PDB file of C-alpha atoms in Angstrom:
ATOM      1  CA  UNK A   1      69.035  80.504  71.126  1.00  0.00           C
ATOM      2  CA  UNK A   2      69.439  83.126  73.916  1.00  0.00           C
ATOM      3  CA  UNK A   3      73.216  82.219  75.593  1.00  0.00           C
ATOM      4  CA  UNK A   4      76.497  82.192  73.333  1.00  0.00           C
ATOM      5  CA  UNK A   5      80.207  81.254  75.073  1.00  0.00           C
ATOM      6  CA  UNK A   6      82.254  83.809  73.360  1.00  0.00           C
ATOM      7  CA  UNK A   7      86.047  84.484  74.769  1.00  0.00           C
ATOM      8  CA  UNK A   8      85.690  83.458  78.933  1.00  0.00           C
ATOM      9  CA  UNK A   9      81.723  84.122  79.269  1.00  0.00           C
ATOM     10  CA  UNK A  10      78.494  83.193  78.578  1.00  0.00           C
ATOM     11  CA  UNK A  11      76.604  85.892  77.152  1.00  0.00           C
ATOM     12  CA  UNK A  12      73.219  86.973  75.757  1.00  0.00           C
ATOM     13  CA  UNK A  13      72.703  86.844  71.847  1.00  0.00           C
ATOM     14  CA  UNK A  14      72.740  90.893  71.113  1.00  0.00           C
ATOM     15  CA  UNK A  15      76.697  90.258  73.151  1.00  0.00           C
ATOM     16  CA  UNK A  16      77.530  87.484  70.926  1.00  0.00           C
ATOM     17  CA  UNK A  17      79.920  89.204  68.653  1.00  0.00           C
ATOM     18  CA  UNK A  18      83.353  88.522  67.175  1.00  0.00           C
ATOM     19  CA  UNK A  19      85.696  91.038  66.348  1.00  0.00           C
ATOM     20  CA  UNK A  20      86.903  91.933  62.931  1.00  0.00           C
ATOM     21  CA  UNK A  21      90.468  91.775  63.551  1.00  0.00           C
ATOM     22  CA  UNK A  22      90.472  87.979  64.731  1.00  0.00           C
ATOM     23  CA  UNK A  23      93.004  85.502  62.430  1.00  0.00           C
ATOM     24  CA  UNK A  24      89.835  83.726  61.706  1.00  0.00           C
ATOM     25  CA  UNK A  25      88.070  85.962  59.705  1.00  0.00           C
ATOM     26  CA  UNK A  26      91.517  87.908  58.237  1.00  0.00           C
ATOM     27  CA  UNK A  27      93.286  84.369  57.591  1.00  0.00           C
ATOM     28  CA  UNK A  28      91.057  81.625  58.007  1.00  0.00           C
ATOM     29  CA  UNK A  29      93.006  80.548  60.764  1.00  0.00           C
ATOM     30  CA  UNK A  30      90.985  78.347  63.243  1.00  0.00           C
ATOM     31  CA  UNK A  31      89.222  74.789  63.932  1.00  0.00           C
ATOM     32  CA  UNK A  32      85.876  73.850  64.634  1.00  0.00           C
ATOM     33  CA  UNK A  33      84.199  71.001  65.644  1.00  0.00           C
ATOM     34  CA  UNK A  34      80.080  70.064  65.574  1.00  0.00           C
ATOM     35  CA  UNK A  35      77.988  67.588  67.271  1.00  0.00           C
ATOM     36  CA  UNK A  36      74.383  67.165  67.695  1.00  0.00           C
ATOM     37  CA  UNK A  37      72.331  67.401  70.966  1.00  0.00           C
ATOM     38  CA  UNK A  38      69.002  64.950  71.353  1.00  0.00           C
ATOM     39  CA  UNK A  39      67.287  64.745  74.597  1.00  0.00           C
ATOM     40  CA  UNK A  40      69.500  67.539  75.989  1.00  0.00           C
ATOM     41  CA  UNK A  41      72.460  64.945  75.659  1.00  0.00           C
ATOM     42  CA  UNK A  42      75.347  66.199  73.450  1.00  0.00           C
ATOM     43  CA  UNK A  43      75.738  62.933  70.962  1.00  0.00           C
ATOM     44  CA  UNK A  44      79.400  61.462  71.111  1.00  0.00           C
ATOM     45  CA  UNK A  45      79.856  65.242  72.909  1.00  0.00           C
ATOM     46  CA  UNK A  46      83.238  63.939  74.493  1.00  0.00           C
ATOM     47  CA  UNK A  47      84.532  62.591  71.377  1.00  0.00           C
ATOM     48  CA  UNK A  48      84.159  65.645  69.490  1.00  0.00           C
ATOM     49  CA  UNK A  49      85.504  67.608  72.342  1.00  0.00           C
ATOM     50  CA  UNK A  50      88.396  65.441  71.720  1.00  0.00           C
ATOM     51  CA  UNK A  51      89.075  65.294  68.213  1.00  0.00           C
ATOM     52  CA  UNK A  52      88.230  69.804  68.160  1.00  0.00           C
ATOM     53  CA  UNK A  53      91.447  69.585  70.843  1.00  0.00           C
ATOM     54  CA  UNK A  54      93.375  67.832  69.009  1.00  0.00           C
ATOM     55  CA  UNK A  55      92.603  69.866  65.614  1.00  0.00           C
ATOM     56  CA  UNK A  56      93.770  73.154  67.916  1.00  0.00           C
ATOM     57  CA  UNK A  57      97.129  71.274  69.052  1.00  0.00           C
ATOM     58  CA  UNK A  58      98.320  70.279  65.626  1.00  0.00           C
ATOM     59  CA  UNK A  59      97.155  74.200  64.486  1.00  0.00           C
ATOM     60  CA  UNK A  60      99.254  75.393  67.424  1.00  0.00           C
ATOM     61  CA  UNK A  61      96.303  76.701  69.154  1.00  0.00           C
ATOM     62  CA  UNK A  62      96.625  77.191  72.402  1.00  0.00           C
ATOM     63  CA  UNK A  63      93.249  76.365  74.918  1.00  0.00           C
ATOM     64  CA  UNK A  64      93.122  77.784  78.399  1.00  0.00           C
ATOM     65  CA  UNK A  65      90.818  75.209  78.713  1.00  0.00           C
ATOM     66  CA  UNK A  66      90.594  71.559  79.678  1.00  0.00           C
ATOM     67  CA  UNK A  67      88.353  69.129  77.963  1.00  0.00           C
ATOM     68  CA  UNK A  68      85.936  68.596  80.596  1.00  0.00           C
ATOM     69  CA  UNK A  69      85.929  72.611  81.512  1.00  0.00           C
ATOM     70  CA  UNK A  70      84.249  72.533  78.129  1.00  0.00           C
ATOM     71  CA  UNK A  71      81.995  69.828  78.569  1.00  0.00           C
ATOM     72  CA  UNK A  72      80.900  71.727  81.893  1.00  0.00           C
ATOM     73  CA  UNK A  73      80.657  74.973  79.485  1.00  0.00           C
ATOM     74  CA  UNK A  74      78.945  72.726  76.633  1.00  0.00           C
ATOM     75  CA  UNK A  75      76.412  71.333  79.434  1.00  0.00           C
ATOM     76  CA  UNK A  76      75.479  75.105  80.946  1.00  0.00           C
ATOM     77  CA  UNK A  77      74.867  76.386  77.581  1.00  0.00           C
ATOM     78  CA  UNK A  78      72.042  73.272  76.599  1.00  0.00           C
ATOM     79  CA  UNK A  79      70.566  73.876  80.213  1.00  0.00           C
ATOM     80  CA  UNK A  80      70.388  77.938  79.955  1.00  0.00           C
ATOM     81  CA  UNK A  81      69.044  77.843  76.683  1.00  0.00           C
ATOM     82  CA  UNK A  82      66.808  75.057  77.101  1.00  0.00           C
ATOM     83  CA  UNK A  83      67.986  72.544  74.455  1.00  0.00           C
ATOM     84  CA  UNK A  84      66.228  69.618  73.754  1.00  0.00           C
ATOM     85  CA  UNK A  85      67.556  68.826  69.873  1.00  0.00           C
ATOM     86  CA  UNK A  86      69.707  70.779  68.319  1.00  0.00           C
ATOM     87  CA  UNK A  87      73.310  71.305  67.882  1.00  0.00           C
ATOM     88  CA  UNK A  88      76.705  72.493  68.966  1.00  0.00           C
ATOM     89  CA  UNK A  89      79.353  74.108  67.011  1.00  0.00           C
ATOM     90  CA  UNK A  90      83.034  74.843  68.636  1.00  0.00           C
ATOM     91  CA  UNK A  91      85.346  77.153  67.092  1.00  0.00           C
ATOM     92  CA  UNK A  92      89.236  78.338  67.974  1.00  0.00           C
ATOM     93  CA  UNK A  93      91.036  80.656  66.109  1.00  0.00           C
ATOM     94  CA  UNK A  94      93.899  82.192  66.361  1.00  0.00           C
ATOM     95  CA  UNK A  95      92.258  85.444  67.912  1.00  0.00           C
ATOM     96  CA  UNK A  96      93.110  89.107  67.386  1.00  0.00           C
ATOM     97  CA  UNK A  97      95.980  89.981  65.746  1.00  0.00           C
ATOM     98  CA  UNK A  98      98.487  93.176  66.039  1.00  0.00           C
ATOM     99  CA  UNK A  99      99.230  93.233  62.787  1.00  0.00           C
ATOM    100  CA  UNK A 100      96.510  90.489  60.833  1.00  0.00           C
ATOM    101  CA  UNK A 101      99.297  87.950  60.689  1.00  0.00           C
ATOM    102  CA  UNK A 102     101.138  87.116  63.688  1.00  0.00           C
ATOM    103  CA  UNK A 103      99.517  85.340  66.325  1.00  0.00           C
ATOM    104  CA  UNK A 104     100.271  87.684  69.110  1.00  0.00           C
ATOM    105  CA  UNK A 105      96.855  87.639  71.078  1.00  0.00           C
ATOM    106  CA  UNK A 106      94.520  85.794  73.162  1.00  0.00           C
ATOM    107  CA  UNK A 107      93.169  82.857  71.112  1.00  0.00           C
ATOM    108  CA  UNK A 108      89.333  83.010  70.292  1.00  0.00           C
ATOM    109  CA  UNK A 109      87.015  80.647  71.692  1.00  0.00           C
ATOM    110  CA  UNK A 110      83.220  80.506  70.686  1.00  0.00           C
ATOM    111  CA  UNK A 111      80.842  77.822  71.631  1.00  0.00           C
ATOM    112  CA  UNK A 112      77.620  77.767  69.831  1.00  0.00           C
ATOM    113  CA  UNK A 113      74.321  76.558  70.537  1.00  0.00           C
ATOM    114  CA  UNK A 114      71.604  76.214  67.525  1.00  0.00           C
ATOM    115  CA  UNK A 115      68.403  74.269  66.335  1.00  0.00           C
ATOM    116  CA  UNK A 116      68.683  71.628  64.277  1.00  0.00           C
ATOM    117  CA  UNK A 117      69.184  72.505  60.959  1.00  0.00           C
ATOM    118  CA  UNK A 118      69.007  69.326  58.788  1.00  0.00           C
ATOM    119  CA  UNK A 119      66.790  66.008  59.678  1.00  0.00           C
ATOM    120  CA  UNK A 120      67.056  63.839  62.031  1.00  0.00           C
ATOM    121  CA  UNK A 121      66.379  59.992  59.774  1.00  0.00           C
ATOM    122  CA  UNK A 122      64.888  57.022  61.809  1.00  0.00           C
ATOM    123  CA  UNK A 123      65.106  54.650  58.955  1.00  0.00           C
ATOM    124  CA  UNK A 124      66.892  54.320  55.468  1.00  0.00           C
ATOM    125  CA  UNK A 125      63.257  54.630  53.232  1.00  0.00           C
ATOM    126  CA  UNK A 126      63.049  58.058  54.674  1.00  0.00           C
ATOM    127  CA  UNK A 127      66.612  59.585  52.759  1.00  0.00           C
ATOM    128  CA  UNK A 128      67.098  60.291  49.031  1.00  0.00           C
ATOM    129  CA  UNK A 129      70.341  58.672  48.411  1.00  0.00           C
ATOM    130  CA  UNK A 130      73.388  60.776  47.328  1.00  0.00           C
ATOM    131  CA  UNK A 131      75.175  61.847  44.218  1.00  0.00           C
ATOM    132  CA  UNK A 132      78.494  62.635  44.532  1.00  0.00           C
ATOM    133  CA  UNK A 133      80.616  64.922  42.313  1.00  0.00           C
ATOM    134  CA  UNK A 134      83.843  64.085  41.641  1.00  0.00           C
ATOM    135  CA  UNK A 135      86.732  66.910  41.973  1.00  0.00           C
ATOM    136  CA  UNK A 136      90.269  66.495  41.777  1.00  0.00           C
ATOM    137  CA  UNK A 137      91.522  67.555  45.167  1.00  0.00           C
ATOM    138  CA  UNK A 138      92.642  66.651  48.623  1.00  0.00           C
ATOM    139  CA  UNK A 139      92.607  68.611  51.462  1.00  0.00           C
ATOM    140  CA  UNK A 140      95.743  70.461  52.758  1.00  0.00           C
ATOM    141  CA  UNK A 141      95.346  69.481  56.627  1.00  0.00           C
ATOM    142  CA  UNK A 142      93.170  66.299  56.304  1.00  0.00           C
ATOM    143  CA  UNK A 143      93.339  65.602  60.058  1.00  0.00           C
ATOM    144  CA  UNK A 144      92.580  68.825  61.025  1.00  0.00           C
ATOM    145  CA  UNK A 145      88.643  70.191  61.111  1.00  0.00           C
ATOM    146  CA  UNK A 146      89.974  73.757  60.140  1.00  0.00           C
ATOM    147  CA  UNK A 147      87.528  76.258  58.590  1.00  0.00           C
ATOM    148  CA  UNK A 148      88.692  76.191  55.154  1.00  0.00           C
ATOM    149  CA  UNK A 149      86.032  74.818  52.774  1.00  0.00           C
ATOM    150  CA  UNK A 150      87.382  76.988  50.218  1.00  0.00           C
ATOM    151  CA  UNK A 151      86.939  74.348  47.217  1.00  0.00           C
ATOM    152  CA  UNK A 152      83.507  73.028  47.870  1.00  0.00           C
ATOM    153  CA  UNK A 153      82.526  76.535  48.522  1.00  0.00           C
ATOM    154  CA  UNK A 154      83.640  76.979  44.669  1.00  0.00           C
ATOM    155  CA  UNK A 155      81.989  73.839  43.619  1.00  0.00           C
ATOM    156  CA  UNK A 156      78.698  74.301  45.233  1.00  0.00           C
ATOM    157  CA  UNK A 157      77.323  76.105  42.003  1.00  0.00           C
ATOM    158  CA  UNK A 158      78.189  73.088  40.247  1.00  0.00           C
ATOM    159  CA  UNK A 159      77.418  70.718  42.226  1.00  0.00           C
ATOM    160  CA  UNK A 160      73.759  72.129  42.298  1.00  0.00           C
ATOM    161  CA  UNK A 161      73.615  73.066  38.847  1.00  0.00           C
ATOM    162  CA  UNK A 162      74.633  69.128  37.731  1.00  0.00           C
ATOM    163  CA  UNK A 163      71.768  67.807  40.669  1.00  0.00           C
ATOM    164  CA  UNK A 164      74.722  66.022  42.523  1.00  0.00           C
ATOM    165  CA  UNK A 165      74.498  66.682  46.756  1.00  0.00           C
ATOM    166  CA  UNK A 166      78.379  67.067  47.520  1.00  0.00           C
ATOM    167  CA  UNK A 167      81.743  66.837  46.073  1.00  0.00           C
ATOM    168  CA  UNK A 168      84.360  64.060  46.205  1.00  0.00           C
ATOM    169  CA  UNK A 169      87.769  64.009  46.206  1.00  0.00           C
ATOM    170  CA  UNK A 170      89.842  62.599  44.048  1.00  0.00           C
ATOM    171  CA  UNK A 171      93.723  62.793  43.598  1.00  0.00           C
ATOM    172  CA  UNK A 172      95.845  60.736  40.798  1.00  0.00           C
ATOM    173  CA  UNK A 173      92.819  58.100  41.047  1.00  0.00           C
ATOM    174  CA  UNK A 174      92.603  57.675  44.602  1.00  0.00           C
ATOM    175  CA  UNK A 175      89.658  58.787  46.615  1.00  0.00           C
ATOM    176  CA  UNK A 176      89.581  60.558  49.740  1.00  0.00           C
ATOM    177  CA  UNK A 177      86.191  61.736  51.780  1.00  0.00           C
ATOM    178  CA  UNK A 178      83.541  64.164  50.515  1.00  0.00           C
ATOM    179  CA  UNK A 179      83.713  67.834  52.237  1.00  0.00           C
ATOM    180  CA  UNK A 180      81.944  66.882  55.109  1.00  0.00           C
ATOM    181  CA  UNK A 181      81.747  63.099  55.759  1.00  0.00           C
ATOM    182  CA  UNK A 182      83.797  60.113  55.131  1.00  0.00           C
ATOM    183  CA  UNK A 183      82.796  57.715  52.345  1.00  0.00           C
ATOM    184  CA  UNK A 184      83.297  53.319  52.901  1.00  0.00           C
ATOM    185  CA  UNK A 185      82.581  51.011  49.677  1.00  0.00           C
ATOM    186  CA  UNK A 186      81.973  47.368  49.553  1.00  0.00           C
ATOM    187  CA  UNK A 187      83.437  45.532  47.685  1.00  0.00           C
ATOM    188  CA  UNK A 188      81.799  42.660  45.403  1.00  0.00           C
ATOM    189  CA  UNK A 189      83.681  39.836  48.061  1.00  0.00           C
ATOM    190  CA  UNK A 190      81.713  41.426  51.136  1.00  0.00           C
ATOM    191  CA  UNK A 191      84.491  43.474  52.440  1.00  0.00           C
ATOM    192  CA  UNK A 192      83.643  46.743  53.604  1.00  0.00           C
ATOM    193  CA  UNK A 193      86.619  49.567  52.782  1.00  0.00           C
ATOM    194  CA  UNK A 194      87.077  53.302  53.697  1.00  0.00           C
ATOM    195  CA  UNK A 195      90.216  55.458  52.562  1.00  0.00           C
ATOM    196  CA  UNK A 196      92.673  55.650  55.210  1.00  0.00           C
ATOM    197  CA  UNK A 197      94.771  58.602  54.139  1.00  0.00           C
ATOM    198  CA  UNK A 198      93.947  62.383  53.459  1.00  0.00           C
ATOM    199  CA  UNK A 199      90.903  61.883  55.165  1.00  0.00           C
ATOM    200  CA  UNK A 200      89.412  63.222  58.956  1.00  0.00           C
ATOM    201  CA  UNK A 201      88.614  60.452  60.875  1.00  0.00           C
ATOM    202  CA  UNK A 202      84.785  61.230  61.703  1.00  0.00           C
ATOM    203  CA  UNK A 203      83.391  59.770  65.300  1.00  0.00           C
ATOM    204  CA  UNK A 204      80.419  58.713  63.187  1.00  0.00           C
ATOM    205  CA  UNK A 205      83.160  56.369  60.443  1.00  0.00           C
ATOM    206  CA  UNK A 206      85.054  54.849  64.094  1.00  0.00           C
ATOM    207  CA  UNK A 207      81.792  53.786  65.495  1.00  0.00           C
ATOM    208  CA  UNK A 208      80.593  52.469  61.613  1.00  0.00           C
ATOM    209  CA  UNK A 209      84.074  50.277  61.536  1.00  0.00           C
ATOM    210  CA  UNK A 210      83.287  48.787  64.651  1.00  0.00           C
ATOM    211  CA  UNK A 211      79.641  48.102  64.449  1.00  0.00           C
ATOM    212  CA  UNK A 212      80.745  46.337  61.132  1.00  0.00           C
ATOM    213  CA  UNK A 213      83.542  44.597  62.098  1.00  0.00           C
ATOM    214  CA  UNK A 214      80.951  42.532  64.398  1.00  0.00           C
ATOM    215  CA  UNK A 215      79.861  40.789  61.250  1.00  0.00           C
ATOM    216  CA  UNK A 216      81.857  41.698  58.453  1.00  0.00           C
ATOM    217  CA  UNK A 217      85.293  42.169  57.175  1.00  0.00           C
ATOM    218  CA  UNK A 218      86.680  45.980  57.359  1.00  0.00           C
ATOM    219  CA  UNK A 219      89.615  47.480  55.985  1.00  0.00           C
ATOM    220  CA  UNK A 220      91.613  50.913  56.406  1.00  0.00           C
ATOM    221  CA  UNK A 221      93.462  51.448  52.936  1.00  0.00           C
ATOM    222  CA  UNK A 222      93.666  53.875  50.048  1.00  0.00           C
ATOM    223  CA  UNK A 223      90.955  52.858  47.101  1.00  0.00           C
ATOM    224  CA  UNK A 224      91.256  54.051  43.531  1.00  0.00           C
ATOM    225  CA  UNK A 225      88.015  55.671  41.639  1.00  0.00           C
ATOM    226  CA  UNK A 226      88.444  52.718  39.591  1.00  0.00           C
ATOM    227  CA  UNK A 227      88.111  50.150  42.493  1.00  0.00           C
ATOM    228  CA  UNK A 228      85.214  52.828  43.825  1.00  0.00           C
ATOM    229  CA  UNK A 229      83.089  52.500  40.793  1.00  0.00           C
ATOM    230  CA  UNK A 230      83.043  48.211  40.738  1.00  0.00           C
ATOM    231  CA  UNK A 231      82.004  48.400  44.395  1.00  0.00           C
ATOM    232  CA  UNK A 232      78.485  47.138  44.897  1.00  0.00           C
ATOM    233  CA  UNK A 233      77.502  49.358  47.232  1.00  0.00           C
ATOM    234  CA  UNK A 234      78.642  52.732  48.473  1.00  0.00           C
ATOM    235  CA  UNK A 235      77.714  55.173  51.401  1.00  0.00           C
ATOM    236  CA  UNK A 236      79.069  58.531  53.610  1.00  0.00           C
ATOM    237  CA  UNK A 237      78.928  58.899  57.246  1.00  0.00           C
ATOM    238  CA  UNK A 238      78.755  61.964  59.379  1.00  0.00           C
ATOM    239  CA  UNK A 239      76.932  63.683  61.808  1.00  0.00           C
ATOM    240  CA  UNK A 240      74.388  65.489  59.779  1.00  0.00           C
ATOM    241  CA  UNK A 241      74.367  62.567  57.398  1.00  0.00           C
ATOM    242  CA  UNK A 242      74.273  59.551  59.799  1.00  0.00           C
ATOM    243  CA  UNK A 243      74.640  56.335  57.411  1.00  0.00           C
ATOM    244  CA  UNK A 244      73.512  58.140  53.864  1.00  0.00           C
ATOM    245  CA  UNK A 245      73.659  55.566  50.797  1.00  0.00           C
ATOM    246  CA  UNK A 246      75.461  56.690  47.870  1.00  0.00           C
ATOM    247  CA  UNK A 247      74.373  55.818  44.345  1.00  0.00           C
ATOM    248  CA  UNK A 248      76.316  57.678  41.314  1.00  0.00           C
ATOM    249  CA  UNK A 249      79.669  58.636  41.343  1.00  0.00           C
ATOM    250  CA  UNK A 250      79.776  61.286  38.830  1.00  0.00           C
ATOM    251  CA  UNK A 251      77.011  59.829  36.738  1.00  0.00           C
ATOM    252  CA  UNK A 252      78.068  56.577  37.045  1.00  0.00           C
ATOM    253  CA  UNK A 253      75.702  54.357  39.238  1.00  0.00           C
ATOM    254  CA  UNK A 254      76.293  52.407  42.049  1.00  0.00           C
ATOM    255  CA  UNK A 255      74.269  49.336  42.073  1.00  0.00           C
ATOM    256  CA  UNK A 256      71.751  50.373  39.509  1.00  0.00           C
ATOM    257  CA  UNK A 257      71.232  53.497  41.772  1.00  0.00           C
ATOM    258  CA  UNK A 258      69.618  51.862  45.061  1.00  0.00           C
ATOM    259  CA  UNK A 259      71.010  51.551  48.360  1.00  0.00           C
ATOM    260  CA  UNK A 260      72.393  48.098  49.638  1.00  0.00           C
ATOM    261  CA  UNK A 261      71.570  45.598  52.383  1.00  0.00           C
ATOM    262  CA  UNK A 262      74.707  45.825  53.989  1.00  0.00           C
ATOM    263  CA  UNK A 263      74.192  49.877  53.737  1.00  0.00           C
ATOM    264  CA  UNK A 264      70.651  49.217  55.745  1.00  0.00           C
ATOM    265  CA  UNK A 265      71.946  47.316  58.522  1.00  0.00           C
ATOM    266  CA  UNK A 266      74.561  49.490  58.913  1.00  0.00           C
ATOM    267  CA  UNK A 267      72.151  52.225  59.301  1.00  0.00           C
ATOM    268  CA  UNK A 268      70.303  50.339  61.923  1.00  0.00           C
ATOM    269  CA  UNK A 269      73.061  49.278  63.929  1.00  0.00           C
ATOM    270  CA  UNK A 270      74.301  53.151  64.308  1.00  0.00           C
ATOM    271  CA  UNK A 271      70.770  53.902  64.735  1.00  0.00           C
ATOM    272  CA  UNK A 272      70.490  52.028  67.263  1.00  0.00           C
ATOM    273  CA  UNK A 273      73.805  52.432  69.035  1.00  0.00           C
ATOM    274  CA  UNK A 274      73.339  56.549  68.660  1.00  0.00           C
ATOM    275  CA  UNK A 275      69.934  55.796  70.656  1.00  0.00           C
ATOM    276  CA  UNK A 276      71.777  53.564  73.399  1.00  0.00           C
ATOM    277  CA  UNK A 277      74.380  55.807  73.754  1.00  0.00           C
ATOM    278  CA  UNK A 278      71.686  58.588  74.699  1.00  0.00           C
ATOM    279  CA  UNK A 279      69.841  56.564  76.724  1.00  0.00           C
ATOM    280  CA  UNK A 280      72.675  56.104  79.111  1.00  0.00           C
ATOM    281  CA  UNK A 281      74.162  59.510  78.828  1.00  0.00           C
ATOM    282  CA  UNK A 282      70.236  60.376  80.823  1.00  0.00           C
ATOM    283  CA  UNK A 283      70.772  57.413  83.098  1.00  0.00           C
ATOM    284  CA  UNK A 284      73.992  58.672  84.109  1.00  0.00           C
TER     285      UNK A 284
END
């Protein structure tokens, strides 16, 4: 990529530079948000744009810009550097600092164009199915998509080391989301559930709940690891990960290890609506 938006202006890549002093380096003090870009149309782009506002408000970050001055910023950025697929990544922090604590400057801004770096699936035979790690945790601003990845950071060695793909979190019994997607269950009855507190509420899990309310019961509510482990199918959503099936909770499969039906047409259905949604993003 050529063209960076850092602080007010587009600039070239040798310009693109952050100072030292900003709260997000020093503290870890900032949000960020990430969507993907296919067919030069920023996927969901308005939703993310959304939910990274709304991370900044309840951070007490204040933008000096309106949500569709950055989807006019988001747009120049995929036509100046040419993007056909790749991604986005937005990031506010609390900017430079007088003293490394007090939040006494301008707020930083950085919007950042990249190539994809993770593949793009067109159907569920093409992914090798998770295995998530269980860790005893839950995140200190769930609702907020704030830098900190402080504990899966830590993990990662294990994680790798025991051949699982992410972590998952689990506090007194109840589980929450992985570090970067939100998990749903089915239950043996048919009834598809997803944790409803201490979790971020991805754009990919909204569009899942209402793609599978069309044909299937859905519920919002807290589920214990016990509960998790008798489900008969399990699966994460996300950008990156789309609809990824999920078959062993800390060694313990889901079942027998292979993805389910209702994972599948869940799959297709975002699949589908993902390409339907781009298709009239070009139209229009």
């Amino acid at each position: 990529m050529e063209y960076y938006f850092i602080n007010d202006r587009i600039v070239s890549q040798q310009e693109a530079k952050v100072s030292v002093f900003d709260l997000g380096l020093l503290r870890g003090y900032g949000v960020f948000d990430f969507f993907k870009v296919h067919d030069g149309v920023p996927v969901f782009g308005d939703d993310h744009i959304a939910r990274f506002m709304h991370s900044s408000a309840l951070l007490h970050l204040t933008s000096r810009y309106l949500h569709h001055e950055l989807a006019a910023i988001v747009s120049e950025l995929i036509k100046k550097n040419n993007i056909k697929d790749g991604s986005i990544r937005l990031i506010h922090t609390g900017g430079i600092s007088s003293n490394g604590f007090d939040v006494d400057g301008d707020p930083g801004l950085f919007i950042l164009p990249a190539p994809l770096s993770f593949k793009i699936f067109t159907n569920l035979d093409q992914m090798k199915p998770y295995r998530l790690m269980p860790v005893e945790y839950v995140r200190e601003t769930p609702e907020i998509k704030s830098l900190n990845y402080l504990i899966p950071m830590m993990q990662w060695p294990k994680v790798k080391a025991g051949g699982y793909q992410d972590v998952l979190y689990v506090h007194e019994g109840f589980v929450s989301e992985s570090s970067r997607a939100n998990i749903f269950f089915v239950t043996q009855d048919n009834v598809l559930v997803t944790p409803d507190k201490n979790v971020l509420f991805g754009i990919t899990r909204k569009y899942i709940l209402s793609l599978a309310s069309q044909f299937m019961k859905v519920e919002e509510r807290p589920i214990s690891m016990e509960e998790a482990l008798k489900s008969k199918e399990a699966f994460i959503s996300s950008t990156t990960k789309q609809v990824m099936p999920v078959v062993d909770l800390g060694g313990k499969l889901i079942n027998d290890g292979q993805p389910g039906s209702i994972t599948k047409k869940l799959f297709e259905s975002f699949y589908d609506y993902e390409l339907n949604h781009i298709a009239q993003s070009i139209r229009h």
